[in-house]
Tab-separated table of C-alpha atoms and ligand atoms in Angstrom:
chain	number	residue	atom	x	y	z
W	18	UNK	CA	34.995	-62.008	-4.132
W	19	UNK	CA	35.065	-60.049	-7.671
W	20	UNK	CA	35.838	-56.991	-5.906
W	21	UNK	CA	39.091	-54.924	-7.996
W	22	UNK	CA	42.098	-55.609	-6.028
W	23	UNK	CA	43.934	-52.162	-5.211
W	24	UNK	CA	47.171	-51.725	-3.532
W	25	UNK	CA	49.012	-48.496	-2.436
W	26	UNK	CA	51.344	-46.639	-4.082
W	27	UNK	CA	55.030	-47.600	-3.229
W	28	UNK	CA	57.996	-45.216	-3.613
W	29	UNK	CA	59.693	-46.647	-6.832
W	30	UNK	CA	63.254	-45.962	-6.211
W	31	UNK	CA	64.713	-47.475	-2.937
W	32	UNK	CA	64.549	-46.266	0.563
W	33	UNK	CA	62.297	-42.785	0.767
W	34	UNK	CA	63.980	-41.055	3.264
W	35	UNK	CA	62.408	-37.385	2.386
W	36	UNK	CA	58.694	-37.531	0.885
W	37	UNK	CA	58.770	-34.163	-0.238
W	38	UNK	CA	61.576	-34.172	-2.295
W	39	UNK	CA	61.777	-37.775	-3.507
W	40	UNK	CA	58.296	-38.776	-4.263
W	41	UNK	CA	57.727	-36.455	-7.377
W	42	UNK	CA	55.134	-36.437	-10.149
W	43	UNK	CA	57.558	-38.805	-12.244
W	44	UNK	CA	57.801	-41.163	-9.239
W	45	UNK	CA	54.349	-41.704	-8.468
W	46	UNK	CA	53.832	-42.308	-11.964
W	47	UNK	CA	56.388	-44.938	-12.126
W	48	UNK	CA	54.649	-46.324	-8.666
W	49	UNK	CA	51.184	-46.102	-10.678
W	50	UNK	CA	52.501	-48.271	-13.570
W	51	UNK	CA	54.372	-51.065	-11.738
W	52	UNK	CA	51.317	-51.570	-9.605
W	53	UNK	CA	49.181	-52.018	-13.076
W	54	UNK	CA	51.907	-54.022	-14.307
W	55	UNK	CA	51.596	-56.366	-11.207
W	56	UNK	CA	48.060	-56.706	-12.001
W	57	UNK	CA	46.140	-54.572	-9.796
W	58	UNK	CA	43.312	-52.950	-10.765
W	59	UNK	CA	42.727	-49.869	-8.307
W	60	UNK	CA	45.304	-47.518	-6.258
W	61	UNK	CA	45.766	-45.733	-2.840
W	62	UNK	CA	47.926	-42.657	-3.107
W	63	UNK	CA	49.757	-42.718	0.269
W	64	UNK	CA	51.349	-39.315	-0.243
W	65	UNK	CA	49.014	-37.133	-2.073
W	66	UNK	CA	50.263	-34.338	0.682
W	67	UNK	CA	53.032	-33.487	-0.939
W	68	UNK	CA	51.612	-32.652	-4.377
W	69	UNK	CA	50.291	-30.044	-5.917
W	70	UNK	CA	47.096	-29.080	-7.825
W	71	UNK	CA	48.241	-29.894	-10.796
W	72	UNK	CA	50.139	-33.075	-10.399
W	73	UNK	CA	47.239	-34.262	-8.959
W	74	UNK	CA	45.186	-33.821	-12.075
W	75	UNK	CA	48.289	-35.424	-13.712
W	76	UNK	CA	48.192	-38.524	-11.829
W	77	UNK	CA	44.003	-38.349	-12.616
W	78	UNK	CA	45.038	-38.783	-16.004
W	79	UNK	CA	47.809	-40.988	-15.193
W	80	UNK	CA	45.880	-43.476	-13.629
W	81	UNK	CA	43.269	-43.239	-17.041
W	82	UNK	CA	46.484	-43.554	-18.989
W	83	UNK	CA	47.087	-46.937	-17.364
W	84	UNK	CA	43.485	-48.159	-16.850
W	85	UNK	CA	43.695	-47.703	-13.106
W	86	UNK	CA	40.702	-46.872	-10.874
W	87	UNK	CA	42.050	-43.581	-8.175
W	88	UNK	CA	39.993	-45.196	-5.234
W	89	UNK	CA	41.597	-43.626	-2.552
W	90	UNK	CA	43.957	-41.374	-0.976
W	91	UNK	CA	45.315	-40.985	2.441
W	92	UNK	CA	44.940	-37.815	4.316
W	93	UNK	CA	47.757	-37.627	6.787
W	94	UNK	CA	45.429	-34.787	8.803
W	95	UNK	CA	43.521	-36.274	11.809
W	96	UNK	CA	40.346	-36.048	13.194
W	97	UNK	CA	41.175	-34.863	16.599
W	98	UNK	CA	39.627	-35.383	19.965
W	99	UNK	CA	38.480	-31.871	21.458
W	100	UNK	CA	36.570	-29.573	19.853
W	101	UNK	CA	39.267	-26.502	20.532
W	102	UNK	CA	41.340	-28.457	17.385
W	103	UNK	CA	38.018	-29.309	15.571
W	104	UNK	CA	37.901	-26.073	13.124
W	105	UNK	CA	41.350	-26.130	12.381
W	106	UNK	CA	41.918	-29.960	11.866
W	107	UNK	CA	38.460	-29.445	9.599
W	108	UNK	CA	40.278	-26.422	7.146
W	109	UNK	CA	43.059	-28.814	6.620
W	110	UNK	CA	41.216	-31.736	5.785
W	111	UNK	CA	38.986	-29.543	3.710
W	112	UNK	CA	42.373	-29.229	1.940
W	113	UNK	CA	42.937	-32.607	1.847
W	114	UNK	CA	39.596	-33.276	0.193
W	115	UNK	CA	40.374	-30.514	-2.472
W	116	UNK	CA	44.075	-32.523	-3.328
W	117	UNK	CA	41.437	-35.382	-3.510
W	118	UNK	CA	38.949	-34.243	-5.625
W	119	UNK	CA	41.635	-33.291	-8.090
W	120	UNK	CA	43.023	-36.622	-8.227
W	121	UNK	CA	39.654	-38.439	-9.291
W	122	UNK	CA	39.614	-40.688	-5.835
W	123	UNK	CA	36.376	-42.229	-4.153
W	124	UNK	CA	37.514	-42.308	-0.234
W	125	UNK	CA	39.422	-39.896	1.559
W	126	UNK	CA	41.539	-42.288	4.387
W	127	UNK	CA	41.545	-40.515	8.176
W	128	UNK	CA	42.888	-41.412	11.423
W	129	UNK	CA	41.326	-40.336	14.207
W	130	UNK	CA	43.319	-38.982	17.700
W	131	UNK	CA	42.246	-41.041	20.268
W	132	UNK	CA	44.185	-41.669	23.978
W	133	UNK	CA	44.175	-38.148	25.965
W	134	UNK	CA	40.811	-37.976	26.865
W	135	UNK	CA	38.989	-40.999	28.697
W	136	UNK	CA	36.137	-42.877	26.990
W	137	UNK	CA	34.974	-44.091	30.421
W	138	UNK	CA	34.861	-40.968	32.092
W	139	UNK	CA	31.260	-39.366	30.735
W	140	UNK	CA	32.585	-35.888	30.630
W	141	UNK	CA	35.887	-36.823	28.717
W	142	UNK	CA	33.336	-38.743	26.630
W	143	UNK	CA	31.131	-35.965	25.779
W	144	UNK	CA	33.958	-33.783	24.845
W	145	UNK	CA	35.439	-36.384	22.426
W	146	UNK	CA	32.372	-36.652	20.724
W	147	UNK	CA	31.746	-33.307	20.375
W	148	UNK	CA	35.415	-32.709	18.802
W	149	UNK	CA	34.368	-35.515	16.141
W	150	UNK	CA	31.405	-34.173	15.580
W	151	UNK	CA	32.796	-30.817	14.960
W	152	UNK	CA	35.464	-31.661	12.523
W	153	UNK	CA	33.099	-34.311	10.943
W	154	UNK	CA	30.659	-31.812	10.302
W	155	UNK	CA	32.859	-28.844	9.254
W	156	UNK	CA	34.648	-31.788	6.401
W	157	UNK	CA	31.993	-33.992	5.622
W	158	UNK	CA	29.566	-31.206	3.269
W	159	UNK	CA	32.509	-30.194	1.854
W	160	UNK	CA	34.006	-33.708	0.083
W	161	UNK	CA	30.015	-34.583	-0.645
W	162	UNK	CA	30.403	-31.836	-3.236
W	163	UNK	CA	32.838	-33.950	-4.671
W	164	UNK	CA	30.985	-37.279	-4.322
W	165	UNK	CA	34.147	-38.258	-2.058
W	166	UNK	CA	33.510	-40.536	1.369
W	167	UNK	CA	35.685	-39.686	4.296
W	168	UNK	CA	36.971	-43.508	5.753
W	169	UNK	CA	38.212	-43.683	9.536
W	170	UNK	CA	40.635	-46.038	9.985
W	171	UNK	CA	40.253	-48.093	13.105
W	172	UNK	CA	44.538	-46.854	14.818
W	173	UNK	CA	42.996	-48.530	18.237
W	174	UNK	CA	40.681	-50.654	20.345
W	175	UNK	CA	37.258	-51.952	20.423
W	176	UNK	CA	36.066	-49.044	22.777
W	177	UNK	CA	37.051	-46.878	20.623
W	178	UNK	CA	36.198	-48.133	17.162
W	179	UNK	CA	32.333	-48.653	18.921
W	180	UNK	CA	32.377	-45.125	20.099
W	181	UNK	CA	33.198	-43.783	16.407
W	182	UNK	CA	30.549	-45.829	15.210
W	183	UNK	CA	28.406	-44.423	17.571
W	184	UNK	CA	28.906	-40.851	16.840
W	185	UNK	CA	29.051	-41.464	12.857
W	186	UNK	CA	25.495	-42.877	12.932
W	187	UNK	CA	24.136	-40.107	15.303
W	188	UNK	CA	25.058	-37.814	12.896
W	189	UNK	CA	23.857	-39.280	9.337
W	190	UNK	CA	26.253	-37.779	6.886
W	191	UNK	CA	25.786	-39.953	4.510
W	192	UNK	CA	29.376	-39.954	3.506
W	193	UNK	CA	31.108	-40.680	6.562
W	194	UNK	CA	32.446	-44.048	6.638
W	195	UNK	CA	35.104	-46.572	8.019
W	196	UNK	CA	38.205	-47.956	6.304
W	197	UNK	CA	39.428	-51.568	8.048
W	198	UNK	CA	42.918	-51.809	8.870
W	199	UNK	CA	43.325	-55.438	9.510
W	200	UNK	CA	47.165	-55.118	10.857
W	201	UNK	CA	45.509	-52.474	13.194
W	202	UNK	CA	43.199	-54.715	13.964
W	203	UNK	CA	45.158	-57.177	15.538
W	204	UNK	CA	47.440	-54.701	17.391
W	205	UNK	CA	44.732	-53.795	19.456
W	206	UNK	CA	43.587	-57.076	20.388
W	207	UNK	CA	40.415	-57.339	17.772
W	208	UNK	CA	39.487	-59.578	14.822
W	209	UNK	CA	39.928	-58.471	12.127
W	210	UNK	CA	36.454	-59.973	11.109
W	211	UNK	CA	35.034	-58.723	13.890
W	212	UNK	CA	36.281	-55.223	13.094
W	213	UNK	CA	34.452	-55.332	9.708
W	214	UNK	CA	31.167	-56.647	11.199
W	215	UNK	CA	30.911	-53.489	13.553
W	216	UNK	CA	31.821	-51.285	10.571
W	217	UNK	CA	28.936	-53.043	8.787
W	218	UNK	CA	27.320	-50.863	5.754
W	219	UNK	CA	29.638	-48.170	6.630
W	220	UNK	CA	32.828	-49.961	5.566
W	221	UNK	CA	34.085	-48.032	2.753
W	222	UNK	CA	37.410	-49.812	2.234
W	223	UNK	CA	40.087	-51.527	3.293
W	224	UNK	CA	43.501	-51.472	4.401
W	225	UNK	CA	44.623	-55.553	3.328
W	226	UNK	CA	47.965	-55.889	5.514
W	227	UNK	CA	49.399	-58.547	7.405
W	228	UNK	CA	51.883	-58.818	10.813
W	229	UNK	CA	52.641	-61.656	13.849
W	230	UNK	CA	50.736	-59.593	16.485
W	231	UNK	CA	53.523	-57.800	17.508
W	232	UNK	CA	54.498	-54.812	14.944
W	233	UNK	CA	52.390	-52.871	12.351
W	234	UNK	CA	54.669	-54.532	9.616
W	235	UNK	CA	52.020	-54.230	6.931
W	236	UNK	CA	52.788	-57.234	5.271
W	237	UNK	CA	50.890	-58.512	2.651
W	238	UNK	CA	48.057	-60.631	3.339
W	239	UNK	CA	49.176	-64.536	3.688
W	240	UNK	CA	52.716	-63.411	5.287
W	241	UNK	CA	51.713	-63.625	8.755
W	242	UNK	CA	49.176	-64.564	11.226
W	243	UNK	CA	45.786	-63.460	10.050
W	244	UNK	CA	42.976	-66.268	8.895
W	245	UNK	CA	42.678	-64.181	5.969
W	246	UNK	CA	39.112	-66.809	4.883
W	247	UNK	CA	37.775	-65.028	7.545
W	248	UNK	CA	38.334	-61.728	6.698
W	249	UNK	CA	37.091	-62.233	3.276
W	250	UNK	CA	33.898	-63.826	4.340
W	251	UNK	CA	32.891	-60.367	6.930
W	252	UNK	CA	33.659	-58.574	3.881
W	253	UNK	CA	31.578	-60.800	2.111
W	254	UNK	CA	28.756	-60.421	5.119
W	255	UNK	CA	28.286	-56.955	5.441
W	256	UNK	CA	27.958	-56.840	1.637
W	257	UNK	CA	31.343	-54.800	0.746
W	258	UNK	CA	31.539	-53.561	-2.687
W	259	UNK	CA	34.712	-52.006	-2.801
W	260	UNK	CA	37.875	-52.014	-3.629
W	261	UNK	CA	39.600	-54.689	-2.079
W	262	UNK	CA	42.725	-52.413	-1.004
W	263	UNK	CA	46.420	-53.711	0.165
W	264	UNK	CA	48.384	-51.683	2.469
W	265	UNK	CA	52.268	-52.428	2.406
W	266	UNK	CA	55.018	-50.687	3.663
W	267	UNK	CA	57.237	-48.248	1.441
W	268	UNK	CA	59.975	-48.463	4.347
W	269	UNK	CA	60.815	-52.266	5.480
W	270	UNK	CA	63.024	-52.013	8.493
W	271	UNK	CA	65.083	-55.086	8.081
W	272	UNK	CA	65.867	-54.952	4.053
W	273	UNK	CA	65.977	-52.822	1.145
W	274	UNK	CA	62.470	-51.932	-0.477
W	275	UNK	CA	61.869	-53.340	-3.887
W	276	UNK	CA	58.643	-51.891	-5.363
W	277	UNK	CA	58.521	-53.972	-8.469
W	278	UNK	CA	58.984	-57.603	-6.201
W	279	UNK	CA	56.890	-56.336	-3.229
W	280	UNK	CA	53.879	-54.995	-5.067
W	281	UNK	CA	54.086	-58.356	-7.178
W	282	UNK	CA	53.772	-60.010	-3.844
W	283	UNK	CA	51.014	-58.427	-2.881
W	284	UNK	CA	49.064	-58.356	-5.733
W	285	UNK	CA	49.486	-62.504	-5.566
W	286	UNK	CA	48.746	-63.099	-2.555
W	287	UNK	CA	45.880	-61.082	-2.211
W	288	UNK	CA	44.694	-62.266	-5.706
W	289	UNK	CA	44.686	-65.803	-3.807
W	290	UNK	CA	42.592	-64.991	-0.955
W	291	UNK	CA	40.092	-62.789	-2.355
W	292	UNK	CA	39.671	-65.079	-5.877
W	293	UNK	CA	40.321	-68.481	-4.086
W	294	UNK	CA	42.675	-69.280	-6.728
W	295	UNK	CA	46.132	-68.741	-7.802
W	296	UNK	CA	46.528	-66.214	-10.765
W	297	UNK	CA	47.550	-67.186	-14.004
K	324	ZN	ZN1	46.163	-48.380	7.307
């Protein structure tokens, strides 16, 4: 695949204990240039939250600066599951949207609440999809101003990921879309190939991480047990035409972070599976 390869951005000086206060304007620039360094082509700003207005037009022209395509940004606001939380989830993530906007990206990441409320149960179910539905509606007009998608990430099982898809294409905003978290995937017993084929033309990118089937290590693809030719051939399938998007982990449990060797990683191994070659 010629897809740009994209990877998140990763807190450039050691363990980030406190996002607030340690992941400043001058930090996520630092994170913005070792990623272009490593060779990627495309970012994910994994704590937008914490900025304001203006760094976030800073980090638009940043990202220019380095030659860097802002492709997404994840929202740490979810979509909940009854409508009661619908119009107040919505204002935030209206928010969210606005931080967006003002940092040039294409996809707005979401996670979705899911687990109180039965999908079995037909009553439970109808007042699930009425809290998506809600929120959906009361966010999705307002990022389409803004040419900006809004991407669920699939955080749990088959059941669930079919019932989102279900209520997304009932509703036909044509800006609602779904972002594949492979580690996810595997957590909750899917393929990760079969994840993207259910997403289908509404994948609208990617969360590239890796684990053993055990813990959401976010590893980068190769480094543990997902048949990563198979992944790239869905993507391939349902005719993706993103960015092809690496999610790794800021916060290792079991050593010190190292942005500079870690997003070089990545950006390798992913290179590998998604060019079918080594890079140069
Ligand atoms: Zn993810």
């Amino acid at each position: 695949m010629d897809n740009p390869l994209g990877c998140n951005t990763l807190y450039p000086g050691g363990r980030l204990m406190d996002v607030r206060h340690q992941f400043t304007l001058a930090a996520h620039k630092r994170s913005l240039q070792i990623l272009k360094e490593a060779g990627f082509e495309a970012c994910e700003f994994s704590h937008f939250d914490v900025l304001v207005p203006q760094e976030c037009r800073a980090l638009r022209e940043a990202c220019e600066e380095f030659g860097l395509i802002p492709w997404s940004a994840h929202s740490w606001v979810t979509l909940p599951e009854t409508p009661e939380e619908a119009d107040k989830h919505a204002r935030e993530l209206r928010e969210s949207v606005d931080a967006a906007s003002d940092l040039g990206v294409k996809v707005v990441v979401v996670h979705a609440a899911s687990g109180r409320l039965d999908l079995n149960d037909p009553e439970q179910r109808r007042v699930r999809s009425i809290g998506l539905e809600t929120s959906l509606l009361g966010v999705a007009p307002h990022a389409i101003a803004y040419d900006i998608k809004l991407g669920i990430e699939n955080c749990a099982d088959r059941a669930n990921l079919e019932f989102m898809v279900e209520v997304v294409r009932g509703l036909d905003l044509p800006n609602v879309g779904f972002v594949v978290d492979t580690g996810h995937a595997v957590l909750h017993g899917m393929d990760p190939a079969e994840t993207i084929r259910i997403m289908g033309d509404r994948l609208c990118s990617t969360h590239l991480q890796d684990n053993f089937g055990h813990v959401d290590d976010h590893l980068p693809p190769g480094r543990g047990n997902i048949d990563w030719s198979s992944v790239i051939a869905a993507l391939e399938d349902v005719g993706y035409e993103g960015v092809l998007m690496v999610e790794i982990s800021d916060c290792p449990p079991n050593r010190a972070p190292d942005a500079i060797a870690d997003t070089r990683e990545a950006f390798e191994d992913l290179f590998h599976f998604a060019r079918g070659r080594l890079p140069e």
